[in-house]
Amino acid sequence: MAEAAPKADLRALNPATNEHFGPSFPEPSAAQIEAACAAAAAAFDIYRETDLETRAAFLEAIAAEIEALGDELIQTAMAETGLPQARITGERGRTCGQLRLFAQVVRRGDWIGARIDPALPERTPLPRADLRQRFIPLGPVVVFGASNFPLAFSTGGGDTASALAAGCPVIVKGHSAHPNTGAMVGSAIDKAIKTAGLPAGVFSILIGQQRTLGAGLVADPRVKAVGFTGSRAGGVAFMRIAAERREPIPVFAEMSSINPVVLMPAALAARAEALGTAFVGSLTMGAGQFCTNPGLIFALEGPDLDRFEAAAVAALTVAPPHVMLTPGIFGAYEQGVNQLLDRDGVKLLARGCVGDGVNQAVGALFSVDAETFQRDEVLSHEVFGSSSLIVRVKDAAQLATVLESLEGQLTATLQMDPADVEAARPLLPILERKAGRVLANGWPTGVEVSHAMVHGGPFPATSDPRSTSVGTRAIERFLRPVCYQDIPDALLPAALKADNPLGVRRAIDGVL
Amino acid sequence: MAEAAPKADLRALNPATNEHFGPSFPEPSAAQIEAACAAAAAAFDIYRETDLETRAAFLEAIAAEIEALGDELIQTAMAETGLPQARITGERGRTCGQLRLFAQVVRRGDWIGARIDPALPERTPLPRADLRQRFIPLGPVVVFGASNFPLAFSTGGGDTASALAAGCPVIVKGHSAHPNTGAMVGSAIDKAIKTAGLPAGVFSILIGQQRTLGAGLVADPRVKAVGFTGSRAGGVAFMRIAAERREPIPVFAEMSSINPVVLMPAALAARAEALGTAFVGSLTMGAGQFCTNPGLIFALEGPDLDRFEAAAVAALTVAPPHVMLTPGIFGAYEQGVNQLLDRDGVKLLARGCVGDGVNQAVGALFSVDAETFQRDEVLSHEVFGSSSLIVRVKDAAQLATVLESLEGQLTATLQMDPADVEAARPLLPILERKAGRVLANGWPTGVEVSHAMVHGGPFPATSDPRSTSVGTRAIERFLRPVCYQDIPDALLPAALKADNPLGVRRAIDGVL
């Protein structure tokens, strides 16, 4: 959330130098917010009935236009975020791959969820009408770009791709941490709209830094859903605005997760050092600025855990510092680490290398016993960045108890060997209840964009566990079912007409 | 919602006589609420992993146990609700049919939504992990029974059936208008639980009348979702409690709808009298105590509408009075009708027959012009009962405008002939945006329990338009996806194991 008004016009800031650069972005006016919402509402009925091929080709055209921005986009995003070239290039690939994957989903048409229960005119005591169901999109969607993924979770990122795939016009609230990147991607989407001959209101971006911009968009009666990736405080604020509207609307906020990792005894005995080193690799990647950063480690205390700690300490001590995304994020990270340094019973195990640049995150690793962890709520708050806490448990029963006490998470991970299977079995139901994704023998960072992925989970990981913000199931969050009863074929949507002109899969009396 | 405390213990009231009968139901204590929530939470991990056949057979056993209650259930429900025998008998059939339909859905296993994206170890630059997804149930669900369907939308009704089908334990807040009916159905479900050897916490019912009972259940941290059918005020109150919890949870509230019916010109010209008569039949059925009661009629003013009105007036004038469900509902109906009698520009066309019994609804039909309707918000509030308002529009443009101004609805109906198709075409997108079900040439009362049904719609018809409370799609509201990444086969849930022991349909790389 932006700080209090008034402010100077927004300009990009290079977090590696604390220098502003590029053009000014005047704060969008109330009239501009109004115009974006009006245009989105006006575009909705047209866009939602685009044929599948037109919509799929449009998503592919966005990908091509983003690629056509070339190296200038890469350089701009790097300068605005401090993220390295390989990361931004990879993220562009992910962003465009995501758009193309949703194009495939749109073409396949399963998302329409077509169902037909044919009329039963002879049924007694009452005949049955002809009933047909399809999903239609919710309406205009406001998307809040994330600071930490300037491409993949931002202007043309996951929420935009899934909302457009569903048939919803999108209004992006461009993140103030990367205004030029946002504007460039926005112009690429505008080009794709023109090429496809779609109404301009299918997409718009409003770049600003005032709290009133986001709040105004969420409150607008023409907006029917919100996608958000960011802080817990920000997400909860928008949830509240959405709930207090005259017509409450769904908010899909991806907010806060500390991603517990459990080191099972056999795995820990067999490969403590390798686990310690790999853990620090996951922890410090991208300055730890991932929603899925492993912020909590659980293991039985003892010599194997000591070996893990020693390896992690050795790796972290030589881990280079990374510039963080913004001075604000860096400040919050420092504050979070300092708070942990002050807590009773929390022991600092290691810090990473200190650099000489500005806004550089220095990794931090702490340990604590399970009783203290359960007593002190602060210890299970997310510290966004490369900070993690090892929780030493006494036995399997305490491990289950402390896992049961956790809030909702995006991920939960088991490091386990075959000999750990029976000990892991009773933990799995707990982890399923806590998280949207359960992993074995990997690290939670790195979220595949595919059909079976879930990037979601119970509150506060997200505002709505029934959904995912990554993967093709994300299209479903922006849809609602409508039933057509005895509607003449001439008026039925194509997916439900008698001769199935779209050739989509349909369930007849519940059977596909 | 119950009125202010303290009160005498709850006893059933026969609304046809205003006489209490049967045993007292002491208000559930805080300890009883606690015990129900604890039992539900304890049962969850066991119940949610019951095999498909066990769960399906359990749902069928509930249906059989309800039927085994025999005529005593019918007589009890009739005495508590004032509803006639044919209606209650039919409703029992619907309730048991609903449970058996969900048993079929459970057996088929499509609801698990199994997806597998196989590992791609050779992929460059990064390999892909093995990713598998299934839906799991949300957790214990609180169900608020409806006053107007003592069987089909109450203790063993739609929300209970779909939540149990999904694998969620259910705690019913039994409606104070039919405590004995609720207790009998509850005992039937308890018997089915014992027969199936399931934990007792899979189902419980708490019968009471205090606001604290429902509020306490919705606020309990072990409760993960709420199903509600009732008033807008009640639903909104529970939405607020759920949103303000430490962990907000979804509320599926089905609340308020006035179910617009549009009489298209050719249909009106061809069959004004038949439409008028049929309309009054739908309006007065069951004293109009249906969520889908046709509370608004739109038509072009002129001689055809005059004929429709004359036929409706003739039919309503001889329509017999019906006893309503409770004195409270009768009082609210009278108040709603009296409020309409007082509004400027609203004309009373007819009242139904006045009877000599207590709590008897006398039908009411009003008319108003479209300008007045749009100006006066009160005119689009639901009056629960057999009251309806005819809105006379000047032309097609005004019809579209006034439809566009409506709040969300459960249903929207077009009375149309083939000659009306082109005039109806531009209305369809508006009606789709406003309602969960769009009908032609029927009346909205009568909600089929099937696969393609949608009983839902935008707020205030419901709290969440992405769902339905009737039909097999209702199981989805109580599910959330979980992804399993590289989890060993020995720990995978059956639906995702390599050899697919359940034989359920699975999507491999997005293809079924």
PDB file of C-alpha atoms in Angstrom, chain A residues 44-45 48-49 108 110 113-117 123 127-129 131-136 138 232 239 243 246-248 250 252 377 407 414 416 421 424-425 428-430 432-440 443 446 448 450-454 457-459 464-468 472-473 476-477 479-488 490-493 505 509-512, chain B residues 44-45 48-49 108 110 113-117 123 127-129 131-136 138 232 239 243 246-248 250 252 377 407 414 416 421 424-425 428-430 432-440 443 446 448 450-454 457-459 464-468 472-473 476-477 479-488 490-493 505 509-512:
ATOM      1  CA  PHE A  44     -17.472  -6.919 -21.246  1.00  0.00           C
ATOM      2  CA  ASP A  45     -20.458  -8.209 -23.209  1.00  0.00           C
ATOM      3  CA  ARG A  48     -16.924 -12.391 -23.191  1.00  0.00           C
ATOM      4  CA  GLU A  49     -18.569 -13.704 -26.344  1.00  0.00           C
ATOM      5  CA  ARG A 108      -9.901 -26.682 -25.667  1.00  0.00           C
ATOM      6  CA  ASP A 110     -13.331 -27.494 -21.123  1.00  0.00           C
ATOM      7  CA  GLY A 113     -18.114 -26.539 -18.202  1.00  0.00           C
ATOM      8  CA  ALA A 114     -20.994 -27.220 -20.598  1.00  0.00           C
ATOM      9  CA  ARG A 115     -23.687 -29.467 -19.125  1.00  0.00           C
ATOM     10  CA  ILE A 116     -26.970 -30.524 -20.663  1.00  0.00           C
ATOM     11  CA  ASP A 117     -29.833 -32.236 -18.838  1.00  0.00           C
ATOM     12  CA  ARG A 123     -41.653 -37.712 -16.590  1.00  0.00           C
ATOM     13  CA  PRO A 127     -41.956 -33.189 -16.595  1.00  0.00           C
ATOM     14  CA  ARG A 128     -38.376 -31.900 -16.598  1.00  0.00           C
ATOM     15  CA  ALA A 129     -37.453 -28.784 -18.548  1.00  0.00           C
ATOM     16  CA  LEU A 131     -31.565 -27.431 -18.648  1.00  0.00           C
ATOM     17  CA  ARG A 132     -28.183 -26.307 -19.954  1.00  0.00           C
ATOM     18  CA  GLN A 133     -25.310 -24.834 -18.008  1.00  0.00           C
ATOM     19  CA  ARG A 134     -22.135 -23.012 -18.911  1.00  0.00           C
ATOM     20  CA  PHE A 135     -19.648 -20.842 -17.107  1.00  0.00           C
ATOM     21  CA  ILE A 136     -19.577 -17.155 -17.927  1.00  0.00           C
ATOM     22  CA  LEU A 138     -17.618 -12.546 -13.679  1.00  0.00           C
ATOM     23  CA  ARG A 232      -0.945  -9.347   4.076  1.00  0.00           C
ATOM     24  CA  MET A 239     -10.675  -7.795   1.186  1.00  0.00           C
ATOM     25  CA  ALA A 243     -16.683  -7.056   1.550  1.00  0.00           C
ATOM     26  CA  ARG A 246     -22.963  -2.592  -1.751  1.00  0.00           C
ATOM     27  CA  GLU A 247     -22.327  -5.681  -3.887  1.00  0.00           C
ATOM     28  CA  PRO A 248     -19.484  -7.602  -2.215  1.00  0.00           C
ATOM     29  CA  PRO A 250     -14.464 -11.911  -4.523  1.00  0.00           C
ATOM     30  CA  PHE A 252      -8.158 -13.362  -4.797  1.00  0.00           C
ATOM     31  CA  GLU A 377       3.306 -15.396  17.580  1.00  0.00           C
ATOM     32  CA  GLU A 407      -1.537 -20.636   9.872  1.00  0.00           C
ATOM     33  CA  LEU A 414       8.949 -32.847   3.503  1.00  0.00           C
ATOM     34  CA  MET A 416      12.301 -37.511   3.343  1.00  0.00           C
ATOM     35  CA  VAL A 421       7.462 -42.876   4.753  1.00  0.00           C
ATOM     36  CA  ALA A 424       5.550 -38.908   7.276  1.00  0.00           C
ATOM     37  CA  ARG A 425       2.155 -40.563   6.787  1.00  0.00           C
ATOM     38  CA  LEU A 428       0.395 -35.490   5.406  1.00  0.00           C
ATOM     39  CA  PRO A 429      -3.219 -34.778   6.478  1.00  0.00           C
ATOM     40  CA  ILE A 430      -1.952 -31.881   8.589  1.00  0.00           C
ATOM     41  CA  GLU A 432      -2.828 -30.854   3.299  1.00  0.00           C
ATOM     42  CA  ARG A 433      -5.023 -28.869   5.648  1.00  0.00           C
ATOM     43  CA  LYS A 434      -2.415 -26.132   5.980  1.00  0.00           C
ATOM     44  CA  ALA A 435      -1.101 -25.698   2.451  1.00  0.00           C
ATOM     45  CA  GLY A 436      -2.022 -25.521  -1.218  1.00  0.00           C
ATOM     46  CA  ARG A 437       1.039 -27.504  -2.338  1.00  0.00           C
ATOM     47  CA  VAL A 438       2.814 -30.319  -0.531  1.00  0.00           C
ATOM     48  CA  LEU A 439       6.322 -31.215  -1.741  1.00  0.00           C
ATOM     49  CA  ALA A 440       8.760 -33.986  -1.082  1.00  0.00           C
ATOM     50  CA  TRP A 443      12.372 -26.668  -2.281  1.00  0.00           C
ATOM     51  CA  GLY A 446      10.158 -22.397  -8.287  1.00  0.00           C
ATOM     52  CA  GLU A 448       5.728 -24.526 -12.329  1.00  0.00           C
ATOM     53  CA  SER A 450       1.090 -26.125 -15.543  1.00  0.00           C
ATOM     54  CA  HIS A 451      -2.259 -27.860 -15.144  1.00  0.00           C
ATOM     55  CA  ALA A 452      -1.707 -29.533 -11.782  1.00  0.00           C
ATOM     56  CA  MET A 453      -0.001 -26.618 -10.010  1.00  0.00           C
ATOM     57  CA  VAL A 454      -1.689 -24.971  -7.021  1.00  0.00           C
ATOM     58  CA  GLY A 457      -3.798 -22.134   0.264  1.00  0.00           C
ATOM     59  CA  PRO A 458      -5.743 -21.268   3.408  1.00  0.00           C
ATOM     60  CA  PHE A 459      -5.669 -17.755   4.874  1.00  0.00           C
ATOM     61  CA  ASP A 464      -9.639 -17.834  -0.783  1.00  0.00           C
ATOM     62  CA  PRO A 465      -8.256 -21.376  -0.661  1.00  0.00           C
ATOM     63  CA  ARG A 466     -10.651 -22.579  -3.341  1.00  0.00           C
ATOM     64  CA  SER A 467      -8.459 -21.118  -6.030  1.00  0.00           C
ATOM     65  CA  THR A 468      -4.929 -20.895  -7.415  1.00  0.00           C
ATOM     66  CA  THR A 472      -4.509 -23.406 -15.657  1.00  0.00           C
ATOM     67  CA  ARG A 473      -7.014 -23.948 -12.843  1.00  0.00           C
ATOM     68  CA  GLU A 476     -11.959 -20.946 -12.803  1.00  0.00           C
ATOM     69  CA  ARG A 477     -11.710 -18.181 -10.213  1.00  0.00           C
ATOM     70  CA  LEU A 479     -16.108 -17.756 -13.802  1.00  0.00           C
ATOM     71  CA  ARG A 480     -19.612 -18.414 -12.534  1.00  0.00           C
ATOM     72  CA  PRO A 481     -22.209 -20.902 -13.747  1.00  0.00           C
ATOM     73  CA  VAL A 482     -25.410 -19.871 -15.517  1.00  0.00           C
ATOM     74  CA  CYS A 483     -28.300 -22.217 -16.272  1.00  0.00           C
ATOM     75  CA  TYR A 484     -30.491 -21.868 -19.372  1.00  0.00           C
ATOM     76  CA  GLN A 485     -33.938 -23.389 -19.002  1.00  0.00           C
ATOM     77  CA  ASP A 486     -35.929 -24.077 -22.180  1.00  0.00           C
ATOM     78  CA  ILE A 487     -34.114 -21.267 -23.993  1.00  0.00           C
ATOM     79  CA  PRO A 488     -34.704 -21.518 -27.779  1.00  0.00           C
ATOM     80  CA  ALA A 490     -31.496 -19.524 -31.623  1.00  0.00           C
ATOM     81  CA  LEU A 491     -30.716 -17.709 -28.373  1.00  0.00           C
ATOM     82  CA  LEU A 492     -28.494 -20.303 -26.690  1.00  0.00           C
ATOM     83  CA  PRO A 493     -24.779 -19.574 -26.492  1.00  0.00           C
ATOM     84  CA  ARG A 505     -16.878 -31.416 -24.347  1.00  0.00           C
ATOM     85  CA  ASP A 509     -27.065 -35.909 -17.588  1.00  0.00           C
ATOM     86  CA  GLY A 510     -23.798 -35.655 -15.687  1.00  0.00           C
ATOM     87  CA  VAL A 511     -21.777 -37.954 -17.959  1.00  0.00           C
ATOM     88  CA  LEU A 512     -19.061 -36.468 -20.178  1.00  0.00           C
TER      89      LEU A 512
ATOM     90  CA  PHE B  44     -12.650 -34.459   9.441  1.00  0.00           C
ATOM     91  CA  ASP B  45      -9.429 -36.285   8.550  1.00  0.00           C
ATOM     92  CA  ARG B  48     -12.595 -36.937   4.155  1.00  0.00           C
ATOM     93  CA  GLU B  49     -10.609 -40.061   3.269  1.00  0.00           C
ATOM     94  CA  ARG B 108     -18.214 -41.295 -10.297  1.00  0.00           C
ATOM     95  CA  ASP B 110     -15.072 -36.575 -11.284  1.00  0.00           C
ATOM     96  CA  GLY B 113     -10.619 -33.180 -10.282  1.00  0.00           C
ATOM     97  CA  ALA B 114      -7.525 -35.381 -10.521  1.00  0.00           C
ATOM     98  CA  ARG B 115      -4.766 -33.895 -12.687  1.00  0.00           C
ATOM     99  CA  ILE B 116      -1.289 -35.244 -13.340  1.00  0.00           C
ATOM    100  CA  ASP B 117       1.551 -33.359 -14.999  1.00  0.00           C
ATOM    101  CA  ARG B 123      13.575 -30.653 -19.779  1.00  0.00           C
ATOM    102  CA  PRO B 127      13.500 -30.223 -15.250  1.00  0.00           C
ATOM    103  CA  ARG B 128       9.846 -30.414 -14.239  1.00  0.00           C
ATOM    104  CA  ALA B 129       8.809 -32.131 -11.033  1.00  0.00           C
ATOM    105  CA  LEU B 131       2.863 -32.589 -10.134  1.00  0.00           C
ATOM    106  CA  ARG B 132      -0.480 -34.053  -9.141  1.00  0.00           C
ATOM    107  CA  GLN B 133      -3.610 -32.241  -8.082  1.00  0.00           C
ATOM    108  CA  ARG B 134      -6.846 -33.230  -6.421  1.00  0.00           C
ATOM    109  CA  PHE B 135      -9.639 -31.453  -4.628  1.00  0.00           C
ATOM    110  CA  ILE B 136      -9.962 -31.925  -0.897  1.00  0.00           C
ATOM    111  CA  LEU B 138     -12.599 -27.447   3.119  1.00  0.00           C
ATOM    112  CA  ARG B 232     -30.772 -10.894   3.299  1.00  0.00           C
ATOM    113  CA  MET B 239     -20.995 -12.821   5.850  1.00  0.00           C
ATOM    114  CA  ALA B 243     -15.113 -11.895   7.013  1.00  0.00           C
ATOM    115  CA  ARG B 246      -8.994 -14.255  12.232  1.00  0.00           C
ATOM    116  CA  GLU B 247      -9.210 -16.700   9.338  1.00  0.00           C
ATOM    117  CA  PRO B 248     -12.009 -15.463   7.061  1.00  0.00           C
ATOM    118  CA  PRO B 250     -16.462 -18.555   2.632  1.00  0.00           C
ATOM    119  CA  PHE B 252     -22.582 -19.475   0.727  1.00  0.00           C
ATOM    120  CA  GLU B 377     -35.484   1.598  -4.361  1.00  0.00           C
ATOM    121  CA  GLU B 407     -29.669  -6.140  -8.439  1.00  0.00           C
ATOM    122  CA  LEU B 414     -38.619 -14.414 -20.708  1.00  0.00           C
ATOM    123  CA  MET B 416     -41.558 -15.279 -25.569  1.00  0.00           C
ATOM    124  CA  VAL B 421     -36.406 -13.988 -30.672  1.00  0.00           C
ATOM    125  CA  ALA B 424     -35.020 -10.945 -26.818  1.00  0.00           C
ATOM    126  CA  ARG B 425     -31.474 -11.322 -28.173  1.00  0.00           C
ATOM    127  CA  LEU B 428     -30.036 -12.081 -22.876  1.00  0.00           C
ATOM    128  CA  PRO B 429     -26.583 -10.661 -21.996  1.00  0.00           C
ATOM    129  CA  ILE B 430     -28.226  -8.394 -19.420  1.00  0.00           C
ATOM    130  CA  GLU B 432     -27.043 -13.494 -17.816  1.00  0.00           C
ATOM    131  CA  ARG B 433     -25.201 -10.793 -15.905  1.00  0.00           C
ATOM    132  CA  LYS B 434     -28.060 -10.416 -13.424  1.00  0.00           C
ATOM    133  CA  ALA B 435     -29.128 -13.996 -12.745  1.00  0.00           C
ATOM    134  CA  GLY B 436     -27.958 -17.543 -12.165  1.00  0.00           C
ATOM    135  CA  ARG B 437     -30.746 -19.088 -14.236  1.00  0.00           C
ATOM    136  CA  VAL B 438     -32.431 -17.700 -17.338  1.00  0.00           C
ATOM    137  CA  LEU B 439     -35.743 -19.267 -18.378  1.00  0.00           C
ATOM    138  CA  ALA B 440     -37.994 -19.067 -21.369  1.00  0.00           C
ATOM    139  CA  TRP B 443     -42.107 -19.864 -14.261  1.00  0.00           C
ATOM    140  CA  GLY B 446     -39.780 -25.267  -9.274  1.00  0.00           C
ATOM    141  CA  GLU B 448     -34.907 -29.114 -10.658  1.00  0.00           C
ATOM    142  CA  SER B 450     -29.924 -32.078 -11.573  1.00  0.00           C
ATOM    143  CA  HIS B 451     -26.487 -31.558 -13.082  1.00  0.00           C
ATOM    144  CA  ALA B 452     -27.141 -28.431 -15.116  1.00  0.00           C
ATOM    145  CA  MET B 453     -29.213 -26.547 -12.524  1.00  0.00           C
ATOM    146  CA  VAL B 454     -27.896 -23.274 -11.065  1.00  0.00           C
ATOM    147  CA  GLY B 457     -26.558 -15.622  -8.802  1.00  0.00           C
ATOM    148  CA  PRO B 458     -24.950 -12.259  -8.126  1.00  0.00           C
ATOM    149  CA  PHE B 459     -25.427 -10.504  -4.782  1.00  0.00           C
ATOM    150  CA  ASP B 464     -21.040 -15.778  -4.003  1.00  0.00           C
ATOM    151  CA  PRO B 465     -22.139 -16.083  -7.619  1.00  0.00           C
ATOM    152  CA  ARG B 466     -19.455 -18.690  -8.384  1.00  0.00           C
ATOM    153  CA  SER B 467     -21.572 -21.383  -6.835  1.00  0.00           C
ATOM    154  CA  THR B 468     -24.979 -23.041  -6.735  1.00  0.00           C
ATOM    155  CA  THR B 472     -24.577 -31.491  -8.453  1.00  0.00           C
ATOM    156  CA  ARG B 473     -22.257 -28.539  -9.081  1.00  0.00           C
ATOM    157  CA  GLU B 476     -17.594 -27.813  -5.727  1.00  0.00           C
ATOM    158  CA  ARG B 477     -18.271 -25.008  -3.255  1.00  0.00           C
ATOM    159  CA  LEU B 479     -13.651 -28.162  -2.161  1.00  0.00           C
ATOM    160  CA  ARG B 480     -10.215 -26.675  -2.671  1.00  0.00           C
ATOM    161  CA  PRO B 481      -7.336 -27.904  -4.832  1.00  0.00           C
ATOM    162  CA  VAL B 482      -4.104 -29.304  -3.383  1.00  0.00           C
ATOM    163  CA  CYS B 483      -0.978 -30.022  -5.432  1.00  0.00           C
ATOM    164  CA  TYR B 484       1.388 -32.897  -4.611  1.00  0.00           C
ATOM    165  CA  GLN B 485       4.919 -32.364  -5.909  1.00  0.00           C
ATOM    166  CA  ASP B 486       7.188 -35.429  -6.131  1.00  0.00           C
ATOM    167  CA  ILE B 487       5.289 -37.115  -3.294  1.00  0.00           C
ATOM    168  CA  PRO B 488       6.177 -40.846  -3.131  1.00  0.00           C
ATOM    169  CA  ALA B 490       3.118 -44.740  -1.013  1.00  0.00           C
ATOM    170  CA  LEU B 491       1.951 -41.404   0.406  1.00  0.00           C
ATOM    171  CA  LEU B 492      -0.165 -40.174  -2.495  1.00  0.00           C
ATOM    172  CA  PRO B 493      -3.937 -40.218  -2.056  1.00  0.00           C
ATOM    173  CA  ARG B 505     -10.995 -39.829 -14.614  1.00  0.00           C
ATOM    174  CA  ASP B 509      -1.012 -32.687 -18.982  1.00  0.00           C
ATOM    175  CA  GLY B 510      -4.407 -31.045 -19.141  1.00  0.00           C
ATOM    176  CA  VAL B 511      -6.068 -33.662 -21.360  1.00  0.00           C
ATOM    177  CA  LEU B 512      -8.722 -35.948 -19.874  1.00  0.00           C
TER     178      LEU B 512
END
